[in-house]
Amino acid sequence: MIDLSTNYLGLKLRNPIIVASSGLSNSIEKIKKLEENGAAAIVLKSLFEEQIHAESAHNISKDVTYGSEVNDYISGYIKDNSLGNYLKQIKDAKKAVDIPIIASINCIDNNQWTEWAKKIEEAGADALEINISVLPSDHNRSAADAEKIIFDVIESVRASVKLPLAIKISSYSASLANLVKTISWTRNVDGIVLFNRFYNPDIDIENMKIVSSHVFSTPADNINTLRWVSILSNIIDENVDIVATTGIHDGQTVIKQLLAGATAVQVASVIYQKGPESILAMQRVIEDWMERHNYKSISQFKGKLAFDKDKNTIAFERIQFMKHFGGIE
Ligand SMILES: Cc1cc2nc3c(=O)[nH]c(=O)nc-3n(C[C@H](O)[C@H](O)[C@H](O)COP(=O)(O)O)c2cc1C
């Protein structure tokens, strides 16, 4: 009997496939359908502080007849209302399904992180994912200052809640391995999600406009995550889990990520494109592969091909296309 279960953030998951934070879980019907189709856990769409600020700014600018007191009231109301809706979503989801429900927040103001985290814990979420991807586009901010934001946030959230915590970061860091290792050593988080996929701009050359680039990932996008899961899974604190995301569209890629040392994966694009049934299809591929390779549980092969400084340094650290390795002149 094949056992696909795994442990993530101290939560027992029935298999390693988690639905990534997105609009895929924006209704109870959708959440139920994801559970029926084998999702092991669901990360809810992030609560974006930036969006709430924008919403209140929009409403305030519509009505300039009142003074700042009224504006404060409107912006406070919108904030409370958005948070209130989010907390209701957590409570409703917890009632509707048995799988873990992981909340997600994306804040820009340091005070909001702890306040929101506490309320999310009270609402009954099983864990909290903090999306703290910072685009390093501010040329006045040093790498150390950018990293300090991450450390400050996880320290303050950890101090305010007992919930299992995961942090979702981007791969933009001058010293990614050191950053991830140090985050794990703080023991302020239980899991690290690699990597957040950014919204990307593109240029429409006919209409001379900045437009949105592809929203969904492609399987080729997974290679970067695979390299880093491999490099990082053996160097972080053993109590911290790595979850792989971006470009995971099939069961074979889930197996690769587990071999590289991931505890679980998060998927969004493939479900948008092929429906919730794609989760069951991925599970079947994993089961079939485990059967052919005589594995009964994920722990028997997890991390088997992770970066090992004595064995396979070249495979994961090589970055130049030399003729010998690229195979193409
Ligand atoms: C339509 C859409 C909405 C998303 N919304 C969020 C979000 O609110 N918060 C977040 O942390 N990630 C969000 N993501 C990123 C996903 O959680 C995931 O990390 C990313 O899409 C990579 O996985 P994939 O390649 O399977 O799509 C979103 C992705 C998509 C496609």
XYZ file of C-alpha atoms and ligand atoms in Angstrom:
360
model
C 0.000 0.000 0.000
C 1.510 3.319 -1.112
C 1.447 6.102 1.477
C 1.586 9.608 -0.035
C 1.320 11.446 3.279
C 3.845 14.039 4.373
C 4.237 16.528 7.215
C 4.319 20.232 6.556
C 4.463 22.896 9.305
C 3.612 20.168 11.806
C 0.405 19.422 9.886
C -0.169 15.928 8.536
C -0.982 16.168 4.817
C -2.573 13.233 2.971
C -0.302 13.876 -0.015
C 2.303 16.499 -0.997
C 0.102 18.647 -3.289
C -1.079 21.956 -1.799
C -3.179 24.514 -3.665
C -1.113 27.725 -3.810
C -2.451 31.083 -2.717
C -4.698 32.365 -5.518
C -8.289 32.987 -6.546
C -8.718 29.212 -6.916
C -10.069 29.150 -3.354
C -12.256 32.260 -3.459
C -15.506 30.400 -2.769
C -16.549 27.515 -0.534
C -17.756 25.557 -3.592
C -14.300 25.812 -5.153
C -12.617 24.836 -1.879
C -14.829 21.739 -1.565
C -14.093 20.766 -5.160
C -10.350 21.081 -4.539
C -10.636 18.830 -1.482
C -12.696 16.279 -3.465
C -9.980 16.218 -6.107
C -7.230 15.398 -3.667
C -5.791 18.765 -2.560
C -3.841 18.126 0.638
C -4.207 21.696 1.939
C -5.262 25.074 0.608
C -3.474 28.404 0.921
C -6.108 31.116 0.665
C -5.629 34.161 -1.567
C -3.456 36.719 0.214
C -4.919 39.570 2.124
C -3.054 42.470 0.511
C -2.595 45.536 2.647
C -1.589 47.505 -0.445
C -4.905 46.708 -2.108
C -6.834 47.815 0.963
C -4.943 51.128 1.009
C -5.690 51.613 -2.688
C -9.363 50.841 -2.133
C -9.684 53.401 0.647
C -7.716 56.022 -1.299
C -10.097 55.501 -4.231
C -13.191 55.926 -2.063
C -11.827 58.945 -0.257
C -10.860 60.688 -3.484
C -14.415 60.199 -4.764
C -15.719 62.366 -1.950
C -13.629 65.360 -0.996
C -16.401 67.284 0.750
C -15.620 65.892 4.187
C -12.597 66.475 6.388
C -9.786 64.151 7.393
C -11.800 62.647 10.273
C -14.308 61.240 7.807
C -11.502 60.057 5.548
C -9.902 58.247 8.493
C -13.251 56.675 9.222
C -13.676 55.501 5.596
C -10.192 54.044 5.419
C -10.615 52.368 8.843
C -13.960 50.950 7.753
C -12.559 49.537 4.501
C -9.645 47.954 6.358
C -11.890 46.358 8.989
C -14.361 45.246 6.373
C -11.694 43.605 4.178
C -10.138 41.907 7.179
C -13.604 40.901 8.414
C -14.434 39.284 5.074
C -11.139 37.451 5.112
C -11.695 36.112 8.632
C -15.167 34.946 7.620
C -13.664 33.159 4.640
C -11.284 31.295 6.968
C -14.096 30.315 9.345
C -16.380 29.167 6.498
C -13.599 27.166 4.867
C -12.730 25.466 8.165
C -16.363 24.423 8.566
C -16.660 23.174 4.986
C -13.582 20.920 4.604
C -11.276 18.684 6.670
C -7.992 19.571 4.978
C -5.769 22.284 6.496
C -6.590 25.878 5.574
C -3.555 28.133 5.433
C -4.125 31.894 5.469
C -1.828 34.251 3.584
C -0.939 37.872 4.216
C 1.003 40.440 2.293
C 1.619 43.564 4.329
C 3.684 46.653 3.763
C 3.214 48.344 7.126
C 5.068 46.712 9.991
C 2.190 47.244 12.456
C -0.322 45.360 10.364
C 1.556 42.051 10.343
C 1.016 41.251 13.997
C -2.517 42.624 14.217
C -3.696 40.603 11.222
C -1.819 37.472 12.249
C -3.518 37.460 15.670
C -6.982 37.794 14.154
C -6.238 35.066 11.616
C -5.151 32.750 14.422
C -8.358 33.489 16.334
C -10.417 32.766 13.197
C -9.064 29.198 13.238
C -6.599 29.019 10.331
C -4.303 25.997 10.583
C -1.233 27.994 9.596
C -0.184 31.325 8.151
C 1.914 32.018 5.078
C 3.591 35.407 4.972
C 4.293 36.636 1.479
C 7.196 39.011 1.824
C 8.583 39.190 -1.661
C 10.336 42.503 -2.109
C 11.409 43.502 -5.618
C 14.966 44.806 -5.135
C 14.298 47.827 -7.345
C 15.009 50.499 -4.737
C 18.554 51.575 -5.569
C 18.846 53.385 -2.261
C 18.183 50.250 -0.198
C 21.122 47.968 0.525
C 20.881 44.165 0.463
C 21.293 44.113 4.244
C 18.403 46.551 4.715
C 16.179 44.538 2.363
C 16.907 41.352 4.299
C 16.352 43.098 7.613
C 12.711 43.634 6.615
C 12.278 39.869 6.351
C 13.907 39.174 9.711
C 11.934 41.927 11.475
C 8.633 40.703 10.086
C 9.082 37.055 10.997
C 10.310 37.990 14.452
C 7.315 40.198 15.193
C 4.743 37.757 13.797
C 6.333 34.836 15.647
C 6.171 36.800 18.889
C 2.467 37.464 18.480
C 1.010 34.085 17.409
C 1.525 30.379 18.081
C 0.274 29.379 14.620
C 2.646 27.420 12.381
C 4.281 29.988 10.093
C 5.650 29.785 6.579
C 7.405 32.509 4.682
C 7.108 32.816 0.904
C 10.036 34.616 -0.682
C 11.323 35.387 -4.137
C 14.636 34.217 -5.540
C 15.959 37.782 -5.746
C 18.770 37.851 -3.228
C 22.483 38.423 -3.617
C 23.168 35.637 -1.131
C 20.100 33.446 -1.299
C 21.624 30.366 0.355
C 22.848 32.377 3.308
C 19.520 34.213 3.605
C 17.414 31.038 3.619
C 19.779 29.231 5.999
C 19.726 32.175 8.415
C 15.920 32.441 8.252
C 15.699 28.751 9.156
C 18.149 29.146 12.006
C 16.029 31.872 13.638
C 13.378 29.144 14.105
C 10.793 31.916 13.705
C 9.227 30.065 10.781
C 8.318 26.411 10.286
C 8.398 26.445 6.513
C 9.876 28.336 3.562
C 8.028 28.539 0.251
C 10.338 28.812 -2.771
C 9.548 30.906 -4.775
C 6.867 33.472 -5.192
C 6.013 34.079 -8.838
C 5.774 37.793 -9.487
C 3.287 39.587 -11.629
C 5.476 40.610 -14.593
C 5.120 43.521 -16.991
C 5.603 43.261 -20.753
C 5.687 45.794 -23.612
C 3.173 45.935 -26.432
C 5.354 47.292 -29.259
C 2.432 48.107 -31.597
C 0.440 50.158 -29.113
C 3.542 51.408 -27.270
C 2.097 50.376 -23.926
C 3.187 48.529 -20.818
C 0.947 45.487 -20.506
C 0.633 42.440 -18.259
C 2.855 39.498 -19.157
C 1.783 35.823 -18.881
C -0.094 35.282 -15.654
C 0.380 31.515 -15.631
C 3.668 29.669 -15.325
C 4.957 27.097 -17.791
C 6.726 23.825 -16.872
C 10.058 25.410 -17.870
C 9.678 27.878 -14.995
C 10.247 25.065 -12.525
C 13.942 24.629 -13.196
C 15.003 27.581 -11.049
C 13.010 26.286 -8.068
C 14.422 22.781 -8.548
C 17.993 24.038 -8.400
C 17.374 26.001 -5.212
C 15.331 23.371 -3.398
C 18.218 21.024 -4.058
C 20.884 23.422 -2.873
C 18.972 24.570 0.201
C 17.251 21.470 1.525
C 20.396 20.068 3.139
C 21.694 23.290 4.631
C 18.651 24.644 6.447
C 17.602 23.739 9.975
C 16.162 20.219 9.910
C 12.951 21.373 11.625
C 12.091 23.771 8.824
C 10.268 22.462 5.738
C 10.780 23.575 2.177
C 7.810 23.793 -0.140
C 8.430 24.152 -3.870
C 6.258 26.268 -6.111
C 6.271 27.778 -9.634
C 6.026 25.738 -12.796
C 4.853 22.465 -11.242
C 2.393 21.155 -13.812
C 2.666 17.355 -13.554
C 3.405 14.432 -11.252
C 6.912 13.942 -12.621
C 7.870 17.452 -11.499
C 6.430 16.806 -8.041
C 8.661 13.700 -7.806
C 11.700 15.749 -8.870
C 10.989 18.318 -6.153
C 10.610 15.618 -3.494
C 13.876 14.003 -4.631
C 15.502 17.431 -4.352
C 14.327 17.685 -0.754
C 10.969 19.477 -0.801
C 8.411 18.392 1.772
C 5.490 19.333 -0.444
C 4.633 21.459 -3.476
C 2.190 24.269 -4.165
C 0.379 24.521 -7.482
C -1.856 27.145 -9.070
C -1.378 27.581 -12.849
C -2.034 23.947 -13.752
C -5.322 23.997 -11.815
C -6.389 27.224 -13.535
C -5.593 25.661 -16.895
C -6.639 22.013 -16.449
C -9.018 22.091 -13.501
C -8.882 20.538 -9.993
C -8.761 17.061 -11.584
C -5.104 17.743 -12.384
C -4.314 17.200 -8.674
C -5.582 13.607 -8.817
C -3.727 13.051 -12.098
C -0.471 14.164 -10.441
C -1.066 11.819 -7.524
C -1.560 8.867 -9.845
C 1.768 9.587 -11.556
C 3.539 9.734 -8.171
C 1.940 6.476 -7.006
C 2.837 4.714 -10.235
C 6.447 5.921 -10.017
C 6.719 4.876 -6.347
C 5.376 1.439 -7.162
C 7.878 0.972 -10.015
C 10.734 2.111 -7.762
C 9.593 0.082 -4.759
C 8.913 3.015 -2.462
C 6.115 2.719 0.064
C 6.368 6.196 1.551
C 7.693 9.626 0.580
C 10.223 9.630 3.435
C 12.023 6.741 1.689
C 13.111 8.954 -1.217
C 12.684 12.576 -0.061
C 15.955 14.456 -0.539
C 17.717 11.504 -2.192
C 19.031 13.781 -4.948
C 19.486 16.924 -2.885
C 22.705 18.859 -3.240
C 25.507 17.032 -1.484
C 28.823 18.824 -1.290
C 30.690 15.494 -1.486
C 28.747 13.974 -4.364
C 26.942 16.228 -6.794
C 28.237 19.786 -6.405
C 28.701 20.259 -10.134
C 25.194 19.176 -11.048
C 23.438 21.915 -9.106
C 26.022 24.676 -8.902
C 26.994 24.789 -12.565
C 25.618 27.907 -14.220
C 27.635 28.383 -17.414
C 26.687 26.638 -20.660
C 30.007 25.064 -21.503
C 29.919 22.898 -24.602
C 30.634 19.765 -22.623
C 27.625 20.215 -20.301
C 25.106 21.973 -22.496
C 25.534 19.417 -25.278
C 24.770 22.123 -27.848
C 27.423 24.221 -29.524
C -4.084 34.205 -10.682
C -3.051 34.060 -9.604
C -3.240 34.687 -8.369
C -2.267 34.584 -7.367
N -2.464 35.213 -6.170
C -1.532 35.087 -5.182
C -1.716 35.684 -3.916
O -2.721 36.317 -3.619
N -0.735 35.523 -2.987
C 0.403 34.792 -3.220
O 1.238 34.656 -2.322
N 0.602 34.213 -4.422
C -0.323 34.343 -5.398
N -0.123 33.746 -6.603
C 1.095 32.961 -6.819
C 0.816 31.480 -6.549
O 0.487 31.269 -5.192
C 2.020 30.591 -6.893
O 3.081 30.831 -5.979
C 2.554 30.854 -8.301
O 1.495 31.009 -9.230
C 3.451 29.722 -8.763
O 2.783 28.520 -8.876
P 2.290 27.973 -10.315
O 3.449 27.950 -11.192
O 1.719 26.606 -10.010
O 1.235 28.911 -10.788
C -1.094 33.822 -7.604
C -0.944 33.178 -8.847
C -1.896 33.284 -9.824
C -1.683 32.571 -11.133
